[in-house]
Amino acid sequence: MPSSRWLAATLFSLPLSLSTQAAEGLGAHVHGQAQLQLAIEGSSVELLLDSPAYNLVGFEHAPQNDAEKAALADTRHWLERTPLLDGADCQLETASASHTLAEADEAHHDHAEAHGHEHEHEHEHEHEHEHEGEHDSHGEFEVIQRLSCDGSVASASLTTPLFERFDALQRLDVQWVGDQGQGAQVLTRERRALSME
């Protein structure tokens, strides 16, 4: 059965050309886009989902009110109990969902405090451009799941429930590697079926 270490090592061994074909800007923080990586061994699948928090909860800061706290808790609960693949009769064995929302909020607050009173109004715009990207803090979700499926995952017609659950998600860049080879595909709201053959 795959392990997280095996998943990382296997996916990192994908050729650069495959990664480039899979998704332009894979790993970049773009609202509406997320990445799903699959390591398949027989009827077992280990998957890793990386997504901007905005796609899943609608914000990228530490929850600031009861509605945001509830949205965050509900999303984590769903991600830890719902298999992210449909179509191969997969059962969830283990799952963990983590996020960086508190860290992103703290980094933004620390940056604002450190630089809030150092510059006059005329220099604010210049300062923003100097540090753009250097201190940007984006809330992210990372989900790791291990699934046990009936039959071969590689030959099954697969979909994901992510598009039905999360309205802000528009594109899912998928990479897979396993017993029958490797590949990549872009899924969208209009094109949701994943084919590994």
Short mmCIF file of N, CA and C in Angstrom, two decimals, residues 13-156:
data_model
loop_
_atom_site.label_atom_id
_atom_site.label_comp_id
_atom_site.label_asym_id
_atom_site.label_seq_id
_atom_site.Cartn_x
_atom_site.Cartn_y
_atom_site.Cartn_z
N SER A 13 9.18 11.99 -9.28
CA SER A 13 9.92 11.35 -10.36
C SER A 13 9.26 11.56 -11.72
N LEU A 14 8.08 12.17 -11.75
CA LEU A 14 7.42 12.43 -13.03
C LEU A 14 8.31 13.31 -13.89
N PRO A 15 8.41 13.03 -15.18
CA PRO A 15 9.23 13.86 -16.04
C PRO A 15 8.73 15.30 -16.06
N LEU A 16 9.66 16.23 -16.22
CA LEU A 16 9.32 17.64 -16.25
C LEU A 16 8.35 17.94 -17.38
N SER A 17 8.52 17.28 -18.52
CA SER A 17 7.63 17.54 -19.65
C SER A 17 6.20 17.16 -19.32
N LEU A 18 6.01 16.08 -18.57
CA LEU A 18 4.68 15.67 -18.16
C LEU A 18 4.08 16.69 -17.24
N SER A 19 4.87 17.18 -16.29
CA SER A 19 4.37 18.19 -15.37
C SER A 19 3.97 19.45 -16.12
N THR A 20 4.75 19.82 -17.13
CA THR A 20 4.44 21.01 -17.90
C THR A 20 3.16 20.82 -18.69
N GLN A 21 2.99 19.64 -19.28
CA GLN A 21 1.78 19.36 -20.04
C GLN A 21 0.56 19.33 -19.12
N ALA A 22 0.75 18.85 -17.91
CA ALA A 22 -0.38 18.66 -17.01
C ALA A 22 -1.06 19.96 -16.69
N ALA A 23 -0.27 20.97 -16.38
CA ALA A 23 -0.88 22.22 -15.99
C ALA A 23 0.13 23.33 -16.05
N GLU A 24 -0.21 24.35 -16.78
CA GLU A 24 0.68 25.49 -16.79
C GLU A 24 0.58 26.12 -15.42
N GLY A 25 1.73 26.33 -14.81
CA GLY A 25 1.74 26.95 -13.49
C GLY A 25 1.35 26.01 -12.37
N LEU A 26 1.55 24.71 -12.51
CA LEU A 26 1.22 23.77 -11.44
C LEU A 26 1.91 24.20 -10.16
N GLY A 27 1.16 24.28 -9.10
CA GLY A 27 1.73 24.69 -7.83
C GLY A 27 1.56 26.17 -7.55
N ALA A 28 1.20 26.95 -8.55
CA ALA A 28 0.98 28.37 -8.34
C ALA A 28 -0.36 28.57 -7.64
N HIS A 29 -0.41 29.64 -6.86
CA HIS A 29 -1.63 29.95 -6.12
C HIS A 29 -2.56 30.76 -7.03
N VAL A 30 -3.53 30.09 -7.62
CA VAL A 30 -4.48 30.76 -8.51
C VAL A 30 -5.88 30.40 -8.05
N HIS A 31 -6.67 31.42 -7.74
CA HIS A 31 -8.05 31.16 -7.33
C HIS A 31 -8.79 30.46 -8.47
N GLY A 32 -9.59 29.47 -8.10
CA GLY A 32 -10.35 28.71 -9.08
C GLY A 32 -9.63 27.46 -9.55
N GLN A 33 -8.33 27.34 -9.25
CA GLN A 33 -7.55 26.19 -9.69
C GLN A 33 -6.98 25.43 -8.49
N ALA A 34 -6.85 24.12 -8.66
CA ALA A 34 -6.26 23.26 -7.63
C ALA A 34 -5.52 22.13 -8.32
N GLN A 35 -4.69 21.42 -7.56
CA GLN A 35 -3.92 20.30 -8.08
C GLN A 35 -4.27 19.03 -7.31
N LEU A 36 -4.41 17.95 -8.05
CA LEU A 36 -4.68 16.64 -7.47
C LEU A 36 -3.64 15.66 -8.02
N GLN A 37 -2.90 15.03 -7.12
CA GLN A 37 -1.88 14.06 -7.52
C GLN A 37 -2.28 12.69 -6.97
N LEU A 38 -2.15 11.67 -7.83
CA LEU A 38 -2.57 10.32 -7.48
C LEU A 38 -1.39 9.37 -7.63
N ALA A 39 -1.19 8.53 -6.64
CA ALA A 39 -0.24 7.43 -6.71
C ALA A 39 -1.06 6.15 -6.59
N ILE A 40 -1.03 5.34 -7.63
CA ILE A 40 -1.90 4.16 -7.72
C ILE A 40 -1.06 2.89 -7.67
N GLU A 41 -1.47 2.00 -6.80
CA GLU A 41 -0.81 0.70 -6.69
C GLU A 41 -1.90 -0.36 -6.57
N GLY A 42 -2.20 -1.00 -7.70
CA GLY A 42 -3.28 -1.98 -7.71
C GLY A 42 -4.61 -1.30 -7.47
N SER A 43 -5.28 -1.72 -6.41
CA SER A 43 -6.57 -1.13 -6.08
C SER A 43 -6.45 -0.10 -4.96
N SER A 44 -5.23 0.29 -4.63
CA SER A 44 -5.01 1.31 -3.60
C SER A 44 -4.58 2.62 -4.26
N VAL A 45 -5.07 3.70 -3.72
CA VAL A 45 -4.73 5.02 -4.25
C VAL A 45 -4.39 5.92 -3.08
N GLU A 46 -3.30 6.63 -3.21
CA GLU A 46 -3.00 7.70 -2.27
C GLU A 46 -3.06 8.98 -3.07
N LEU A 47 -3.76 9.97 -2.55
CA LEU A 47 -3.90 11.21 -3.29
C LEU A 47 -3.56 12.41 -2.43
N LEU A 48 -3.14 13.45 -3.13
CA LEU A 48 -2.78 14.70 -2.50
C LEU A 48 -3.48 15.82 -3.25
N LEU A 49 -4.30 16.57 -2.54
CA LEU A 49 -5.00 17.73 -3.10
C LEU A 49 -4.39 18.99 -2.51
N ASP A 50 -3.97 19.91 -3.37
CA ASP A 50 -3.50 21.23 -2.95
C ASP A 50 -4.41 22.26 -3.57
N SER A 51 -4.95 23.15 -2.74
CA SER A 51 -5.88 24.15 -3.25
C SER A 51 -5.77 25.44 -2.45
N PRO A 52 -5.90 26.58 -3.13
CA PRO A 52 -6.09 27.82 -2.38
C PRO A 52 -7.33 27.68 -1.50
N ALA A 53 -7.24 28.19 -0.29
CA ALA A 53 -8.38 28.09 0.63
C ALA A 53 -9.62 28.77 0.07
N TYR A 54 -9.41 29.80 -0.72
CA TYR A 54 -10.55 30.52 -1.31
C TYR A 54 -11.47 29.57 -2.07
N ASN A 55 -10.90 28.61 -2.79
CA ASN A 55 -11.71 27.66 -3.57
C ASN A 55 -12.64 26.84 -2.69
N LEU A 56 -12.23 26.59 -1.46
CA LEU A 56 -12.96 25.65 -0.61
C LEU A 56 -13.81 26.33 0.46
N VAL A 57 -13.35 27.46 0.98
CA VAL A 57 -14.11 28.13 2.05
C VAL A 57 -14.49 29.56 1.71
N GLY A 58 -13.95 30.12 0.64
CA GLY A 58 -14.33 31.47 0.23
C GLY A 58 -13.53 32.60 0.85
N PHE A 59 -12.50 32.27 1.63
CA PHE A 59 -11.65 33.30 2.23
C PHE A 59 -10.26 32.71 2.46
N GLU A 60 -9.29 33.60 2.73
CA GLU A 60 -7.90 33.16 2.92
C GLU A 60 -7.26 33.78 4.15
N HIS A 61 -8.04 33.98 5.19
CA HIS A 61 -7.54 34.50 6.45
C HIS A 61 -8.07 33.62 7.58
N ALA A 62 -7.53 33.80 8.75
CA ALA A 62 -8.07 33.05 9.89
C ALA A 62 -9.55 33.40 10.04
N PRO A 63 -10.39 32.42 10.35
CA PRO A 63 -11.83 32.70 10.48
C PRO A 63 -12.08 33.79 11.51
N GLN A 64 -12.89 34.77 11.12
CA GLN A 64 -13.09 35.94 11.96
C GLN A 64 -14.48 36.05 12.56
N ASN A 65 -15.37 35.16 12.20
CA ASN A 65 -16.72 35.19 12.78
C ASN A 65 -17.27 33.77 12.81
N ASP A 66 -18.44 33.61 13.38
CA ASP A 66 -19.01 32.27 13.52
C ASP A 66 -19.28 31.61 12.18
N ALA A 67 -19.71 32.38 11.19
CA ALA A 67 -20.00 31.81 9.87
C ALA A 67 -18.73 31.26 9.24
N GLU A 68 -17.62 31.99 9.32
CA GLU A 68 -16.35 31.52 8.75
C GLU A 68 -15.81 30.32 9.53
N LYS A 69 -15.95 30.33 10.85
CA LYS A 69 -15.53 29.17 11.64
C LYS A 69 -16.33 27.93 11.27
N ALA A 70 -17.62 28.11 11.07
CA ALA A 70 -18.48 26.98 10.69
C ALA A 70 -18.12 26.47 9.30
N ALA A 71 -17.86 27.39 8.36
CA ALA A 71 -17.49 27.00 7.00
C ALA A 71 -16.18 26.21 7.00
N LEU A 72 -15.22 26.66 7.80
CA LEU A 72 -13.93 25.98 7.89
C LEU A 72 -14.09 24.58 8.49
N ALA A 73 -14.84 24.47 9.58
CA ALA A 73 -15.05 23.18 10.23
C ALA A 73 -15.81 22.23 9.31
N ASP A 74 -16.84 22.73 8.63
CA ASP A 74 -17.64 21.90 7.73
C ASP A 74 -16.79 21.40 6.56
N THR A 75 -15.95 22.26 6.01
CA THR A 75 -15.10 21.88 4.88
C THR A 75 -14.09 20.82 5.30
N ARG A 76 -13.43 21.02 6.44
CA ARG A 76 -12.47 20.01 6.92
C ARG A 76 -13.16 18.67 7.16
N HIS A 77 -14.33 18.72 7.78
CA HIS A 77 -15.09 17.50 8.03
C HIS A 77 -15.40 16.78 6.73
N TRP A 78 -15.86 17.51 5.73
CA TRP A 78 -16.20 16.91 4.43
C TRP A 78 -14.97 16.30 3.77
N LEU A 79 -13.86 17.03 3.76
CA LEU A 79 -12.63 16.56 3.11
C LEU A 79 -12.03 15.33 3.78
N GLU A 80 -12.27 15.18 5.07
CA GLU A 80 -11.73 14.04 5.81
C GLU A 80 -12.67 12.83 5.80
N ARG A 81 -13.87 12.98 5.22
CA ARG A 81 -14.83 11.88 5.23
C ARG A 81 -15.36 11.51 3.85
N THR A 82 -14.97 12.25 2.83
CA THR A 82 -15.49 12.02 1.48
C THR A 82 -14.35 11.61 0.55
N PRO A 83 -14.43 10.42 -0.05
CA PRO A 83 -13.40 10.05 -1.04
C PRO A 83 -13.43 11.05 -2.19
N LEU A 84 -12.25 11.49 -2.62
CA LEU A 84 -12.16 12.50 -3.67
C LEU A 84 -12.18 11.89 -5.07
N LEU A 85 -12.41 10.58 -5.16
CA LEU A 85 -12.61 9.91 -6.44
C LEU A 85 -13.91 9.12 -6.40
N ASP A 86 -14.69 9.22 -7.46
CA ASP A 86 -15.90 8.43 -7.64
C ASP A 86 -15.71 7.54 -8.86
N GLY A 87 -16.32 6.37 -8.83
CA GLY A 87 -16.35 5.53 -10.02
C GLY A 87 -15.59 4.24 -9.92
N ALA A 88 -14.82 4.03 -8.88
CA ALA A 88 -14.09 2.77 -8.72
C ALA A 88 -14.49 2.11 -7.40
N ASP A 89 -15.62 2.51 -6.87
CA ASP A 89 -16.11 1.98 -5.60
C ASP A 89 -15.01 2.03 -4.54
N CYS A 90 -14.49 3.24 -4.33
CA CYS A 90 -13.38 3.44 -3.39
C CYS A 90 -13.89 3.74 -1.98
N GLN A 91 -13.24 3.13 -1.01
CA GLN A 91 -13.53 3.37 0.39
C GLN A 91 -12.37 4.15 1.00
N LEU A 92 -12.71 5.12 1.82
CA LEU A 92 -11.69 5.93 2.46
C LEU A 92 -11.06 5.16 3.62
N GLU A 93 -9.74 5.00 3.57
CA GLU A 93 -9.03 4.34 4.65
C GLU A 93 -8.51 5.35 5.66
N THR A 94 -7.81 6.36 5.17
CA THR A 94 -7.31 7.43 6.04
C THR A 94 -7.43 8.75 5.29
N ALA A 95 -7.54 9.82 6.05
CA ALA A 95 -7.61 11.15 5.44
C ALA A 95 -7.19 12.20 6.45
N SER A 96 -6.52 13.22 5.94
CA SER A 96 -6.20 14.37 6.77
C SER A 96 -6.32 15.62 5.91
N ALA A 97 -6.88 16.66 6.49
CA ALA A 97 -7.02 17.94 5.81
C ALA A 97 -6.39 19.00 6.70
N SER A 98 -5.42 19.72 6.16
CA SER A 98 -4.78 20.78 6.92
C SER A 98 -4.85 22.08 6.11
N HIS A 99 -4.69 23.19 6.79
CA HIS A 99 -4.74 24.48 6.11
C HIS A 99 -3.75 25.44 6.76
N THR A 100 -3.50 26.54 6.07
CA THR A 100 -2.56 27.55 6.57
C THR A 100 -3.27 28.87 6.83
N LEU A 101 -4.56 28.84 7.07
CA LEU A 101 -5.32 30.09 7.22
C LEU A 101 -4.83 30.93 8.38
N ALA A 102 -4.57 30.34 9.53
CA ALA A 102 -4.10 31.12 10.67
C ALA A 102 -2.72 31.69 10.39
N GLU A 103 -1.85 30.87 9.76
CA GLU A 103 -0.51 31.32 9.44
C GLU A 103 -0.53 32.47 8.44
N ALA A 104 -1.39 32.37 7.42
CA ALA A 104 -1.49 33.42 6.41
C ALA A 104 -1.95 34.73 7.05
N ASP A 105 -2.91 34.63 7.96
CA ASP A 105 -3.42 35.82 8.62
C ASP A 105 -2.36 36.44 9.51
N GLU A 106 -1.60 35.62 10.24
CA GLU A 106 -0.55 36.13 11.10
C GLU A 106 0.57 36.78 10.29
N ALA A 107 0.94 36.18 9.17
CA ALA A 107 2.00 36.75 8.33
C ALA A 107 1.58 38.10 7.77
N HIS A 108 0.31 38.20 7.33
CA HIS A 108 -0.18 39.47 6.80
C HIS A 108 -0.21 40.52 7.91
N HIS A 109 -0.65 40.14 9.10
CA HIS A 109 -0.72 41.07 10.23
C HIS A 109 0.67 41.53 10.64
N ASP A 110 1.63 40.61 10.74
CA ASP A 110 3.00 40.97 11.11
C ASP A 110 3.62 41.91 10.08
N HIS A 111 3.39 41.64 8.79
CA HIS A 111 3.93 42.49 7.74
C HIS A 111 3.32 43.89 7.82
N ALA A 112 2.02 43.96 8.05
CA ALA A 112 1.34 45.25 8.15
C ALA A 112 1.84 46.04 9.36
N GLU A 113 2.03 45.36 10.49
CA GLU A 113 2.52 46.04 11.68
C GLU A 113 3.95 46.54 11.50
N ALA A 114 4.79 45.73 10.87
CA ALA A 114 6.20 46.10 10.70
C ALA A 114 6.36 47.28 9.76
N HIS A 115 5.47 47.41 8.79
CA HIS A 115 5.65 48.45 7.79
C HIS A 115 4.56 49.52 7.82
N GLY A 116 3.60 49.38 8.70
CA GLY A 116 2.45 50.29 8.70
C GLY A 116 2.78 51.74 8.93
N HIS A 117 3.74 52.05 9.78
CA HIS A 117 4.02 53.44 10.11
C HIS A 117 5.37 53.91 9.61
N GLU A 118 6.06 53.10 8.83
CA GLU A 118 7.40 53.47 8.39
C GLU A 118 7.39 54.37 7.16
N HIS A 119 6.32 54.34 6.40
CA HIS A 119 6.31 55.05 5.13
C HIS A 119 5.24 56.15 5.14
N GLU A 120 5.55 57.24 4.51
CA GLU A 120 4.58 58.30 4.31
C GLU A 120 3.59 57.85 3.25
N HIS A 121 2.46 58.52 3.18
CA HIS A 121 1.42 58.16 2.23
C HIS A 121 1.95 58.12 0.79
N GLU A 122 2.84 59.06 0.42
CA GLU A 122 3.33 59.12 -0.95
C GLU A 122 4.18 57.90 -1.33
N HIS A 123 4.68 57.17 -0.35
CA HIS A 123 5.52 56.02 -0.64
C HIS A 123 4.77 54.70 -0.53
N GLU A 124 3.50 54.72 -0.15
CA GLU A 124 2.77 53.48 0.06
C GLU A 124 2.67 52.64 -1.20
N HIS A 125 2.32 53.28 -2.31
CA HIS A 125 2.16 52.55 -3.56
C HIS A 125 3.48 51.93 -3.99
N GLU A 126 4.56 52.68 -3.89
CA GLU A 126 5.88 52.18 -4.27
C GLU A 126 6.27 51.00 -3.38
N HIS A 127 6.01 51.11 -2.09
CA HIS A 127 6.33 50.04 -1.13
C HIS A 127 5.59 48.75 -1.48
N GLU A 128 4.31 48.88 -1.84
CA GLU A 128 3.52 47.69 -2.17
C GLU A 128 4.14 46.94 -3.33
N HIS A 129 4.59 47.66 -4.36
CA HIS A 129 5.17 47.00 -5.51
C HIS A 129 6.55 46.42 -5.22
N GLU A 130 7.32 47.06 -4.35
CA GLU A 130 8.64 46.54 -4.00
C GLU A 130 8.54 45.17 -3.36
N HIS A 131 7.53 44.99 -2.52
CA HIS A 131 7.43 43.75 -1.73
C HIS A 131 6.36 42.82 -2.24
N GLU A 132 5.74 43.15 -3.37
CA GLU A 132 4.70 42.30 -3.91
C GLU A 132 5.28 40.92 -4.19
N GLY A 133 4.65 39.89 -3.70
CA GLY A 133 5.15 38.54 -3.91
C GLY A 133 6.11 38.11 -2.81
N GLU A 134 6.88 39.06 -2.25
CA GLU A 134 7.86 38.70 -1.24
C GLU A 134 7.19 38.31 0.07
N HIS A 135 6.13 39.04 0.42
CA HIS A 135 5.45 38.77 1.69
C HIS A 135 3.99 38.34 1.48
N ASP A 136 3.63 38.03 0.24
CA ASP A 136 2.26 37.60 0.00
C ASP A 136 1.98 36.34 0.81
N SER A 137 0.85 36.35 1.50
CA SER A 137 0.45 35.19 2.28
C SER A 137 -0.87 34.71 1.75
N HIS A 138 -0.89 33.48 1.31
CA HIS A 138 -2.11 32.90 0.77
C HIS A 138 -2.48 31.70 1.61
N GLY A 139 -3.73 31.63 2.00
CA GLY A 139 -4.22 30.47 2.71
C GLY A 139 -4.35 29.29 1.77
N GLU A 140 -3.87 28.15 2.19
CA GLU A 140 -3.87 26.93 1.36
C GLU A 140 -4.49 25.77 2.14
N PHE A 141 -5.07 24.84 1.40
CA PHE A 141 -5.52 23.58 1.96
C PHE A 141 -4.66 22.47 1.36
N GLU A 142 -4.32 21.49 2.19
CA GLU A 142 -3.67 20.27 1.71
C GLU A 142 -4.46 19.10 2.27
N VAL A 143 -4.86 18.21 1.38
CA VAL A 143 -5.63 17.03 1.77
C VAL A 143 -4.88 15.79 1.31
N ILE A 144 -4.67 14.86 2.21
CA ILE A 144 -4.05 13.58 1.87
C ILE A 144 -5.07 12.49 2.20
N GLN A 145 -5.35 11.64 1.23
CA GLN A 145 -6.27 10.54 1.44
C GLN A 145 -5.65 9.24 0.93
N ARG A 146 -5.99 8.17 1.60
CA ARG A 146 -5.65 6.83 1.13
C ARG A 146 -6.97 6.10 0.91
N LEU A 147 -7.13 5.58 -0.32
CA LEU A 147 -8.36 4.90 -0.69
C LEU A 147 -8.07 3.45 -1.02
N SER A 148 -9.03 2.59 -0.72
CA SER A 148 -8.99 1.19 -1.13
C SER A 148 -10.18 0.99 -2.06
N CYS A 149 -9.91 0.57 -3.29
CA CYS A 149 -10.95 0.51 -4.31
C CYS A 149 -11.19 -0.93 -4.75
N ASP A 150 -12.40 -1.21 -5.22
CA ASP A 150 -12.71 -2.52 -5.80
C ASP A 150 -12.29 -2.51 -7.26
N GLY A 151 -11.37 -3.36 -7.62
CA GLY A 151 -10.93 -3.42 -9.00
C GLY A 151 -9.84 -2.41 -9.31
N SER A 152 -9.50 -2.33 -10.58
CA SER A 152 -8.42 -1.47 -11.03
C SER A 152 -8.90 -0.03 -11.16
N VAL A 153 -8.19 0.87 -10.52
CA VAL A 153 -8.51 2.28 -10.60
C VAL A 153 -8.16 2.82 -11.98
N ALA A 154 -7.05 2.36 -12.55
CA ALA A 154 -6.56 2.88 -13.82
C ALA A 154 -7.54 2.66 -14.97
N SER A 155 -8.33 1.60 -14.91
CA SER A 155 -9.26 1.31 -16.01
C SER A 155 -10.68 1.78 -15.70
N ALA A 156 -10.91 2.35 -14.54
CA ALA A 156 -12.26 2.79 -14.15
C ALA A 156 -12.55 4.17 -14.74
#
